[in-house]
mmCIF file of C-alpha atoms and ligand atoms in Angstrom:
data_model
loop_
_atom_site.group_PDB
_atom_site.id
_atom_site.type_symbol
_atom_site.label_atom_id
_atom_site.label_comp_id
_atom_site.label_asym_id
_atom_site.label_seq_id
_atom_site.Cartn_x
_atom_site.Cartn_y
_atom_site.Cartn_z
ATOM 1 C CA MET A 1 -28.958 2.651 11.696
ATOM 2 C CA ALA A 2 -27.181 3.063 8.309
ATOM 3 C CA ASP A 3 -29.395 4.113 5.561
ATOM 4 C CA GLY A 4 -26.604 4.620 2.963
ATOM 5 C CA VAL A 5 -26.309 8.628 3.427
ATOM 6 C CA GLY A 6 -23.880 10.313 5.631
ATOM 7 C CA ARG A 7 -22.778 13.784 6.237
ATOM 8 C CA ALA A 8 -19.976 15.317 7.716
ATOM 9 C CA GLU A 9 -17.843 18.639 7.937
ATOM 10 C CA ALA A 10 -13.998 18.970 8.488
ATOM 11 C CA CYS A 11 -11.760 21.836 9.009
ATOM 12 C CA ALA A 12 -8.623 22.260 6.871
ATOM 13 C CA ASN A 13 -5.243 22.280 8.911
ATOM 14 C CA ILE A 14 -2.057 24.256 8.202
ATOM 15 C CA ALA A 15 1.403 22.428 9.457
ATOM 16 C CA LEU A 16 3.316 24.061 11.792
ATOM 17 C CA ALA A 17 6.137 21.464 11.474
ATOM 18 C CA LYS A 18 5.999 20.185 8.089
ATOM 19 C CA TYR A 19 6.066 16.821 6.534
ATOM 20 C CA TRP A 20 7.488 16.246 2.858
ATOM 21 C CA GLY A 21 8.175 13.091 1.556
ATOM 22 C CA LYS A 22 6.719 9.548 1.925
ATOM 23 C CA SER A 23 8.269 6.560 3.822
ATOM 24 C CA PRO A 24 9.985 3.847 1.789
ATOM 25 C CA GLN A 25 7.560 1.508 3.531
ATOM 26 C CA GLY A 26 4.700 2.645 1.013
ATOM 27 C CA GLY A 27 1.036 2.835 2.162
ATOM 28 C CA ASN A 28 1.171 6.371 1.816
ATOM 29 C CA LEU A 29 2.987 6.776 5.305
ATOM 30 C CA THR A 30 5.249 9.930 5.801
ATOM 31 C CA ALA A 31 9.006 10.051 5.963
ATOM 32 C CA VAL A 32 9.037 12.839 8.861
ATOM 33 C CA PRO A 33 6.632 13.786 11.571
ATOM 34 C CA SER A 34 4.536 17.078 11.223
ATOM 35 C CA LEU A 35 2.421 18.824 13.481
ATOM 36 C CA SER A 36 -0.582 21.075 12.330
ATOM 37 C CA LEU A 37 -3.399 23.499 13.757
ATOM 38 C CA THR A 38 -6.902 22.811 12.667
ATOM 39 C CA LEU A 39 -8.521 25.889 11.366
ATOM 40 C CA ASP A 40 -12.113 26.753 11.979
ATOM 41 C CA ASN A 41 -12.599 28.996 8.973
ATOM 42 C CA LEU A 42 -11.722 26.630 6.097
ATOM 43 C CA ARG A 43 -14.212 23.904 6.204
ATOM 44 C CA THR A 44 -15.467 21.307 3.807
ATOM 45 C CA ARG A 45 -19.101 19.678 3.857
ATOM 46 C CA THR A 46 -19.547 16.476 2.349
ATOM 47 C CA GLU A 47 -22.375 14.389 1.802
ATOM 48 C CA VAL A 48 -22.309 10.724 0.556
ATOM 49 C CA ARG A 49 -25.098 8.628 -0.577
ATOM 50 C CA PHE A 50 -24.839 4.947 -1.731
ATOM 51 C CA SER A 51 -27.477 3.705 -4.301
ATOM 52 C CA ASP A 52 -28.363 0.626 -6.315
ATOM 53 C CA ASP A 53 -28.687 2.751 -9.383
ATOM 54 C CA LEU A 54 -25.080 4.040 -9.863
ATOM 55 C CA GLU A 55 -22.709 1.968 -12.017
ATOM 56 C CA THR A 56 -19.821 4.149 -11.050
ATOM 57 C CA ASP A 57 -19.060 6.684 -8.205
ATOM 58 C CA GLU A 58 -19.942 10.015 -9.008
ATOM 59 C CA ALA A 59 -19.027 13.358 -7.363
ATOM 60 C CA SER A 60 -19.304 17.076 -7.533
ATOM 61 C CA LEU A 61 -17.194 19.410 -5.804
ATOM 62 C CA ASP A 62 -18.090 23.015 -5.238
ATOM 63 C CA GLY A 63 -20.830 22.356 -7.954
ATOM 64 C CA ARG A 64 -18.558 21.206 -10.766
ATOM 65 C CA PRO A 65 -18.577 17.314 -11.623
ATOM 66 C CA ALA A 66 -15.391 15.647 -10.734
ATOM 67 C CA SER A 67 -13.535 13.386 -13.040
ATOM 68 C CA GLY A 68 -9.752 11.919 -13.685
ATOM 69 C CA ARG A 69 -7.366 11.892 -10.742
ATOM 70 C CA VAL A 70 -9.761 13.702 -8.497
ATOM 71 C CA LEU A 71 -12.404 11.039 -8.952
ATOM 72 C CA THR A 72 -10.037 8.237 -8.904
ATOM 73 C CA ARG A 73 -8.824 9.342 -5.500
ATOM 74 C CA ILE A 74 -12.375 9.600 -4.197
ATOM 75 C CA THR A 75 -13.244 5.986 -5.359
ATOM 76 C CA GLU A 76 -10.222 4.774 -3.917
ATOM 77 C CA LEU A 77 -11.212 5.931 -0.217
ATOM 78 C CA LEU A 78 -14.635 4.764 -1.032
ATOM 79 C CA ASP A 79 -13.491 1.416 -2.014
ATOM 80 C CA ARG A 80 -11.381 0.847 1.102
ATOM 81 C CA LEU A 81 -14.588 1.394 3.140
ATOM 82 C CA ARG A 82 -16.688 -0.580 0.795
ATOM 83 C CA ALA A 83 -14.258 -3.557 1.335
ATOM 84 C CA ALA A 84 -14.377 -3.150 5.187
ATOM 85 C CA GLN A 85 -18.330 -3.263 5.398
ATOM 86 C CA GLY A 86 -18.874 -5.680 2.527
ATOM 87 C CA GLU A 87 -20.542 -3.119 0.518
ATOM 88 C CA THR A 88 -20.949 -3.103 -3.473
ATOM 89 C CA ARG A 89 -23.014 -0.198 -4.112
ATOM 90 C CA ARG A 90 -21.634 2.928 -5.567
ATOM 91 C CA ALA A 91 -22.003 6.505 -4.367
ATOM 92 C CA ARG A 92 -22.903 10.004 -5.188
ATOM 93 C CA VAL A 93 -20.733 12.520 -3.552
ATOM 94 C CA VAL A 94 -21.477 16.120 -3.176
ATOM 95 C CA SER A 95 -18.842 18.494 -1.560
ATOM 96 C CA PHE A 96 -18.212 21.978 -1.206
ATOM 97 C CA ASN A 97 -15.777 24.188 0.696
ATOM 98 C CA ASP A 98 -16.879 27.175 2.403
ATOM 99 C CA PHE A 99 -13.874 28.972 1.596
ATOM 100 C CA PRO A 100 -13.134 30.299 -1.965
ATOM 101 C CA THR A 101 -11.560 27.636 -4.022
ATOM 102 C CA ALA A 102 -10.028 30.307 -6.312
ATOM 103 C CA ALA A 103 -7.936 31.094 -3.401
ATOM 104 C CA GLY A 104 -5.790 28.241 -4.323
ATOM 105 C CA LEU A 105 -5.771 26.655 -0.756
ATOM 106 C CA ALA A 106 -5.345 23.165 -0.394
ATOM 107 C CA SER A 107 -8.513 21.431 0.219
ATOM 108 C CA SER A 108 -7.555 17.855 0.104
ATOM 109 C CA ALA A 109 -7.145 17.621 4.021
ATOM 110 C CA SER A 110 -10.526 18.814 4.904
ATOM 111 C CA GLY A 111 -12.093 17.008 1.742
ATOM 112 C CA PHE A 112 -10.866 13.529 2.577
ATOM 113 C CA ALA A 113 -11.368 13.822 6.220
ATOM 114 C CA ALA A 114 -15.001 14.770 5.749
ATOM 115 C CA LEU A 115 -15.361 12.014 2.882
ATOM 116 C CA ALA A 116 -14.014 9.430 5.292
ATOM 117 C CA MET A 117 -16.321 10.373 7.997
ATOM 118 C CA ALA A 118 -19.578 10.733 6.022
ATOM 119 C CA ALA A 119 -18.839 7.544 4.048
ATOM 120 C CA SER A 120 -18.429 5.487 6.829
ATOM 121 C CA GLN A 121 -21.428 6.809 8.525
ATOM 122 C CA ALA A 122 -23.548 6.039 5.311
ATOM 123 C CA LEU A 123 -22.113 2.674 5.516
ATOM 124 C CA GLY A 124 -22.597 2.150 9.325
ATOM 125 C CA GLY A 125 -19.150 1.997 9.848
ATOM 126 C CA THR A 126 -16.712 3.270 12.485
ATOM 127 C CA LEU A 127 -16.821 6.652 13.632
ATOM 128 C CA ASP A 128 -13.836 6.337 15.407
ATOM 129 C CA PRO A 129 -11.610 9.365 14.584
ATOM 130 C CA VAL A 130 -8.282 7.427 15.043
ATOM 131 C CA ILE A 131 -9.718 4.547 12.487
ATOM 132 C CA LEU A 132 -11.067 7.504 10.201
ATOM 133 C CA SER A 133 -7.522 9.166 10.435
ATOM 134 C CA SER A 134 -5.862 6.313 9.003
ATOM 135 C CA VAL A 135 -8.714 6.054 6.132
ATOM 136 C CA ALA A 136 -8.214 9.529 5.103
ATOM 137 C CA ARG A 137 -4.286 9.376 5.603
ATOM 138 C CA GLN A 138 -4.306 6.769 3.004
ATOM 139 C CA SER A 139 -5.665 9.368 0.836
ATOM 140 C CA SER A 140 -3.697 12.159 1.791
ATOM 141 C CA ALA A 141 -1.233 12.103 4.591
ATOM 142 C CA SER A 142 -2.343 15.680 5.655
ATOM 143 C CA ALA A 143 -6.090 14.592 5.860
ATOM 144 C CA ALA A 144 -5.170 12.511 8.843
ATOM 145 C CA ARG A 145 -4.809 15.534 11.213
ATOM 146 C CA SER A 146 -8.074 17.229 10.134
ATOM 147 C CA LEU A 147 -9.998 14.384 12.150
ATOM 148 C CA PHE A 148 -9.008 16.241 15.362
ATOM 149 C CA GLY A 149 -9.466 19.576 16.325
ATOM 150 C CA GLY A 150 -6.891 21.978 17.735
ATOM 151 C CA PHE A 151 -3.164 20.925 17.565
ATOM 152 C CA VAL A 152 -2.538 17.693 16.084
ATOM 153 C CA GLU A 153 0.720 15.325 15.161
ATOM 154 C CA LEU A 154 1.161 12.812 12.679
ATOM 155 C CA GLY A 155 4.214 10.643 13.473
ATOM 156 C CA ALA A 156 6.679 9.376 10.996
ATOM 157 C CA GLU A 157 5.539 6.241 9.392
ATOM 158 C CA THR A 158 2.377 6.379 11.772
ATOM 159 C CA ASP A 159 -0.973 5.147 10.805
ATOM 160 C CA SER A 160 -3.154 7.753 12.508
ATOM 161 C CA ALA A 161 -2.874 11.315 13.506
ATOM 162 C CA ARG A 162 -3.420 12.334 17.323
ATOM 163 C CA PRO A 163 -4.453 15.601 18.944
ATOM 164 C CA ILE A 164 -1.772 17.048 21.437
ATOM 165 C CA ALA A 165 -3.700 20.091 22.379
ATOM 166 C CA PRO A 166 -7.309 20.997 22.421
ATOM 167 C CA GLN A 167 -8.998 23.871 20.328
ATOM 168 C CA ASP A 168 -8.890 26.264 23.144
ATOM 169 C CA HIS A 169 -5.301 25.504 24.289
ATOM 170 C CA TRP A 170 -3.896 28.642 22.972
ATOM 171 C CA ASP A 171 -5.623 31.674 21.563
ATOM 172 C CA LEU A 172 -3.731 32.115 18.247
ATOM 173 C CA THR A 173 -5.101 33.516 14.915
ATOM 174 C CA MET A 174 -3.780 32.035 11.654
ATOM 175 C CA LEU A 175 -3.999 34.637 8.638
ATOM 176 C CA VAL A 176 -3.949 33.291 5.222
ATOM 177 C CA ALA A 177 -2.557 35.845 2.823
ATOM 178 C CA VAL A 178 -3.947 34.905 -0.505
ATOM 179 C CA VAL A 179 -1.274 35.651 -2.840
ATOM 180 C CA GLN A 180 -2.678 36.121 -6.251
ATOM 181 C CA SER A 181 -1.214 33.339 -8.051
ATOM 182 C CA GLY A 182 -0.185 32.344 -11.732
ATOM 183 C CA PRO A 183 -0.089 28.889 -13.200
ATOM 184 C CA LYS A 184 -1.230 25.855 -11.247
ATOM 185 C CA PRO A 185 1.520 24.699 -8.882
ATOM 186 C CA VAL A 186 2.941 21.152 -8.896
ATOM 187 C CA ALA A 187 0.868 18.777 -7.155
ATOM 188 C CA SER A 188 2.070 17.746 -3.650
ATOM 189 C CA THR A 189 2.365 14.056 -4.015
ATOM 190 C CA GLY A 190 4.316 14.218 -7.379
ATOM 191 C CA GLY A 191 6.461 17.311 -5.908
ATOM 192 C CA MET A 192 7.358 15.058 -3.067
ATOM 193 C CA VAL A 193 8.534 12.010 -5.262
ATOM 194 C CA HIS A 194 10.335 14.223 -7.492
ATOM 195 C CA THR A 195 12.298 15.879 -4.560
ATOM 196 C CA ALA A 196 13.081 12.548 -2.872
ATOM 197 C CA ALA A 197 14.275 11.398 -6.417
ATOM 198 C CA THR A 198 16.531 14.363 -7.396
ATOM 199 C CA SER A 199 17.287 16.716 -4.384
ATOM 200 C CA PRO A 200 20.751 16.478 -2.776
ATOM 201 C CA LEU A 201 19.239 18.114 0.239
ATOM 202 C CA TYR A 202 16.540 15.527 0.759
ATOM 203 C CA GLU A 203 18.319 13.222 2.888
ATOM 204 C CA ALA A 204 19.258 16.293 5.464
ATOM 205 C CA TRP A 205 15.567 17.456 5.487
ATOM 206 C CA VAL A 206 14.628 13.718 6.573
ATOM 207 C CA ARG A 207 17.360 13.587 9.046
ATOM 208 C CA SER A 208 16.592 17.280 10.459
ATOM 209 C CA ALA A 209 12.779 17.338 10.334
ATOM 210 C CA PRO A 210 12.344 15.134 13.379
ATOM 211 C CA GLY A 211 14.245 18.007 15.370
ATOM 212 C CA MET A 212 11.966 20.966 14.071
ATOM 213 C CA PHE A 213 8.962 18.857 14.797
ATOM 214 C CA GLU A 214 10.147 18.350 18.433
ATOM 215 C CA ALA A 215 10.994 22.129 18.815
ATOM 216 C CA VAL A 216 7.560 23.052 17.412
ATOM 217 C CA ARG A 217 5.826 20.308 19.649
ATOM 218 C CA ARG A 218 7.576 21.818 22.767
ATOM 219 C CA ALA A 219 6.875 25.315 21.902
ATOM 220 C CA VAL A 220 3.177 24.595 21.457
ATOM 221 C CA LEU A 221 2.682 22.476 24.593
ATOM 222 C CA GLU A 222 4.381 25.419 26.507
ATOM 223 C CA ARG A 223 2.635 28.160 24.687
ATOM 224 C CA ARG A 224 6.199 29.763 24.021
ATOM 225 C CA PHE A 225 5.482 31.801 20.882
ATOM 226 C CA GLU A 226 8.903 32.975 19.863
ATOM 227 C CA ASP A 227 10.180 29.552 20.194
ATOM 228 C CA LEU A 228 7.307 28.188 17.773
ATOM 229 C CA ALA A 229 8.153 31.158 15.586
ATOM 230 C CA ARG A 230 11.796 30.191 15.080
ATOM 231 C CA ALA A 231 11.102 26.388 14.788
ATOM 232 C CA MET A 232 7.799 26.822 12.532
ATOM 233 C CA GLU A 233 9.672 29.259 9.958
ATOM 234 C CA GLN A 234 12.724 26.874 10.069
ATOM 235 C CA SER A 235 10.596 23.838 9.070
ATOM 236 C CA ALA A 236 8.806 25.715 6.146
ATOM 237 C CA LEU A 237 11.819 27.287 4.638
ATOM 238 C CA THR A 238 14.025 23.976 5.186
ATOM 239 C CA MET A 239 11.208 22.024 3.351
ATOM 240 C CA HIS A 240 11.197 24.731 0.518
ATOM 241 C CA ALA A 241 14.954 24.635 0.158
ATOM 242 C CA THR A 242 14.877 21.084 -0.310
ATOM 243 C CA MET A 243 12.572 21.480 -3.157
ATOM 244 C CA LEU A 244 14.320 24.504 -4.696
ATOM 245 C CA ALA A 245 17.133 21.866 -4.695
ATOM 246 C CA ALA A 246 15.399 19.376 -6.736
ATOM 247 C CA GLN A 247 16.339 19.096 -10.343
ATOM 248 C CA PRO A 248 14.551 20.752 -12.123
ATOM 249 C CA PRO A 249 13.615 22.880 -8.924
ATOM 250 C CA ILE A 250 10.063 23.002 -7.817
ATOM 251 C CA VAL A 251 9.202 26.718 -6.991
ATOM 252 C CA TYR A 252 5.958 27.402 -5.188
ATOM 253 C CA PHE A 253 6.922 30.847 -4.250
ATOM 254 C CA ARG A 254 5.614 34.132 -6.339
ATOM 255 C CA GLY A 255 7.070 37.499 -6.084
ATOM 256 C CA THR A 256 4.662 38.161 -3.314
ATOM 257 C CA THR A 257 5.637 35.284 -1.502
ATOM 258 C CA VAL A 258 9.459 36.381 -1.295
ATOM 259 C CA GLU A 259 8.307 39.907 -0.468
ATOM 260 C CA LEU A 260 6.266 38.864 2.460
ATOM 261 C CA ILE A 261 8.825 36.538 4.094
ATOM 262 C CA ASP A 262 11.264 39.339 3.673
ATOM 263 C CA ARG A 263 8.900 41.935 5.118
ATOM 264 C CA LEU A 264 7.410 39.968 8.253
ATOM 265 C CA PRO A 265 10.342 39.511 10.024
ATOM 266 C CA ARG A 266 11.058 43.189 10.117
ATOM 267 C CA TRP A 267 7.391 43.624 11.386
ATOM 268 C CA ARG A 268 8.177 41.337 14.191
ATOM 269 C CA ASP A 269 11.330 42.949 15.102
ATOM 270 C CA ALA A 270 9.325 46.050 15.358
ATOM 271 C CA GLY A 271 7.044 44.602 18.100
ATOM 272 C CA LEU A 272 4.296 42.477 15.979
ATOM 273 C CA PRO A 273 4.798 39.107 17.272
ATOM 274 C CA LEU A 274 3.990 36.759 14.052
ATOM 275 C CA ALA A 275 5.192 33.448 12.519
ATOM 276 C CA PHE A 276 4.906 32.638 8.969
ATOM 277 C CA THR A 277 4.698 29.390 6.837
ATOM 278 C CA MET A 278 4.040 28.243 3.326
ATOM 279 C CA ASP A 279 2.757 24.924 1.659
ATOM 280 C CA ALA A 280 2.623 23.622 -1.643
ATOM 281 C CA GLY A 281 1.340 27.020 -3.147
ATOM 282 C CA PRO A 282 2.211 30.724 -3.049
ATOM 283 C CA ASN A 283 0.160 31.897 -0.041
ATOM 284 C CA VAL A 284 1.580 32.997 3.089
ATOM 285 C CA LYS A 285 -0.022 31.895 6.475
ATOM 286 C CA VAL A 286 0.689 33.974 9.260
ATOM 287 C CA LEU A 287 0.283 32.988 12.817
ATOM 288 C CA THR A 288 -0.346 35.419 15.686
ATOM 289 C CA PRO A 289 -1.636 35.574 19.230
ATOM 290 C CA SER A 290 -5.281 36.698 18.591
ATOM 291 C CA GLU A 291 -4.807 40.051 20.205
ATOM 292 C CA HIS A 292 -2.620 41.364 17.494
ATOM 293 C CA ALA A 293 -4.860 39.875 14.734
ATOM 294 C CA SER A 294 -6.606 42.885 13.319
ATOM 295 C CA GLU A 295 -3.346 44.787 13.008
ATOM 296 C CA LEU A 296 -1.632 42.471 11.375
ATOM 297 C CA THR A 297 -4.885 41.758 8.875
ATOM 298 C CA ARG A 298 -4.814 45.633 8.232
ATOM 299 C CA ARG A 299 -0.919 45.352 7.083
ATOM 300 C CA LEU A 300 -1.290 42.095 5.129
ATOM 301 C CA GLU A 301 -4.383 43.641 3.280
ATOM 302 C CA GLU A 302 -2.559 46.549 2.332
ATOM 303 C CA PHE A 303 0.653 44.450 1.022
ATOM 304 C CA PRO A 304 1.082 44.898 -2.637
ATOM 305 C CA GLY A 305 0.087 41.407 -4.220
ATOM 306 C CA VAL A 306 -1.859 40.100 -1.446
ATOM 307 C CA GLY A 307 -5.498 39.658 -2.844
ATOM 308 C CA SER A 308 -7.402 38.763 0.577
ATOM 309 C CA VAL A 309 -6.749 37.760 3.884
ATOM 310 C CA ILE A 310 -8.638 34.871 5.696
ATOM 311 C CA ALA A 311 -8.631 35.013 9.469
ATOM 312 C CA CYS A 312 -8.912 31.433 11.231
ATOM 313 C CA ARG A 313 -8.993 30.365 14.674
ATOM 314 C CA PRO A 314 -8.053 27.127 16.249
ATOM 315 C CA GLY A 315 -10.827 24.777 14.529
ATOM 316 C CA PRO A 316 -12.956 21.561 16.075
ATOM 317 C CA ALA A 317 -12.530 18.058 15.085
ATOM 318 C CA ALA A 318 -14.435 16.555 12.040
ATOM 319 C CA ARG A 319 -18.015 15.829 12.946
ATOM 320 C CA LEU A 320 -20.996 14.706 11.464
ATOM 321 C CA LEU A 321 -24.112 16.815 10.221
ATOM 322 C CA GLU A 322 -27.695 16.413 10.481
ATOM 323 C CA LEU A 323 -29.473 14.502 7.714
ATOM 324 C CA THR A 324 -32.283 16.687 7.158
ATOM 325 C CA GLY A 325 -32.653 19.874 4.860
ATOM 326 C CA SER A 326 -29.874 21.128 2.678
ATOM 327 C CA LEU A 327 -26.109 20.225 3.189
ATOM 328 C CA GLU A 328 -25.281 23.971 3.299
ATOM 329 C CA ALA A 329 -27.830 24.459 6.105
ATOM 330 C CA ALA A 330 -27.036 21.304 7.952
ATOM 331 C CA ARG A 331 -25.998 21.938 11.633
ATOM 332 C CA PRO A 332 -23.290 19.794 13.378
ATOM 333 C CA LEU A 333 -24.939 16.712 15.091
ATOM 334 C CA THR A 334 -23.184 17.636 18.504
ATOM 335 C CA GLU A 335 -24.870 20.927 18.449
ATOM 336 C CA ALA A 336 -28.083 19.893 16.952
ATOM 337 C CA ALA A 337 -28.599 17.188 19.549
ATOM 338 C CA ARG A 338 -28.340 19.853 22.464
ATOM 339 C CA PRO A 339 -30.855 22.774 22.935
ATOM 340 C CA LEU A 340 -30.096 25.483 20.663
ATOM 341 C CA THR A 341 -29.341 27.958 23.692
ATOM 342 C CA GLU A 342 -26.826 25.691 25.144
ATOM 343 C CA ALA A 343 -25.173 25.230 21.693
ATOM 344 C CA ALA A 344 -24.989 29.087 21.065
ATOM 345 C CA SER A 345 -23.426 29.778 24.426
ATOM 346 C CA SER A 346 -20.832 27.134 24.223
ATOM 347 C CA THR A 347 -20.055 28.675 20.796
ATOM 348 C CA GLY A 348 -19.831 32.269 22.265
ATOM 349 C CA ALA A 349 -17.347 30.963 25.184
ATOM 350 C CA ARG A 350 -15.025 29.618 22.820
ATOM 351 C CA SER A 351 -12.229 31.961 22.808
HETATM 352 O O1 PMV B 401 -0.705 15.306 2.417
HETATM 353 P P1 PMV B 401 -0.713 16.430 1.389
HETATM 354 O O2 PMV B 401 -0.544 15.648 0.026
HETATM 355 O O3 PMV B 401 -1.869 17.078 1.380
HETATM 356 O O4 PMV B 401 0.663 17.224 1.322
HETATM 357 C C1 PMV B 401 0.952 18.287 2.480
HETATM 358 C C2 PMV B 401 2.065 18.904 2.160
HETATM 359 C C3 PMV B 401 2.270 20.231 3.003
HETATM 360 O O5 PMV B 401 1.229 20.685 3.244
HETATM 361 C C4 PMV B 401 3.232 21.015 2.408
HETATM 362 C C5 PMV B 401 3.047 20.070 4.515
HETATM 363 C C6 PMV B 401 1.975 19.469 5.621
HETATM 364 O O6 PMV B 401 2.668 18.871 6.494
HETATM 365 O O7 PMV B 401 0.793 19.545 5.376
#
């Protein structure tokens, strides 16, 4: 029974096949398909509490009060769920990331996925991940993918994401090389609109992205790492080339980003399997079969300009958290519902 409170946890995801650009149909649908890996080590935890004594929604993110566009986007998501449930109360949202926010990693995917699930629970609404994926997608398209664990696709002009392979499908590690960044990058939504409006390469991107997506998808399903690396890097670099051709150009790279994408293929040629990708920021994410993760971490940590390296394995679907105690300490409900020993042994068995 809903008592106006909900708590959920969702993991960030990184696209192996990128989307960049919204469909002319509107509704925040994407122009091209994308395919991502959910990451276990980049998590957002969110509590939503509806209350009679609030006049507006309030939110705190990592201990700081949200305002402006950030708060508006939270309210817009809550409004959609309120409308569906005939709810009028406003809500207090508390959310934090368990990864360093200073790292400049996009947290909107895990953030909106956790918010959709926690708010829906608080209102006694649906917990169906397909529907919550659509709710989250309307706020941030990449968030649609964070409702699911493992490898997840979001079709072009498609309402909800769907998982294509589970968390334990392939033992890969994603190393996030955090590049010490300078000025704040252009926000993704504005960057996409600007690219679509001014880049002569945008049409070619929309035409070619589905082929790269298919190649990534096939390589993931067949666990062919070399094919994945080729398709994944082409997807990321074509996306960035499209932005670089915008007028004025959108440049998310920093010097270290360029040094890394020059060096990484040489490490690969010398026998270290890896595949890189970059999003709307200077960080480089490097995927590798897990047995090579420690060697690659060492090299990345020593690389000039890399501040830190965050290692992530394939992560689980978004899930509810127990409502007792602090948000920080709350266990996932799926684990809390089972005896501790069973929960511990199944976590230990996951590879
Ligand atoms: O949906 P947004 O606004 O989080 O934009 C995501 C854009 C990329 O991360 C660059 C690509 C992707 O498919 O996630």
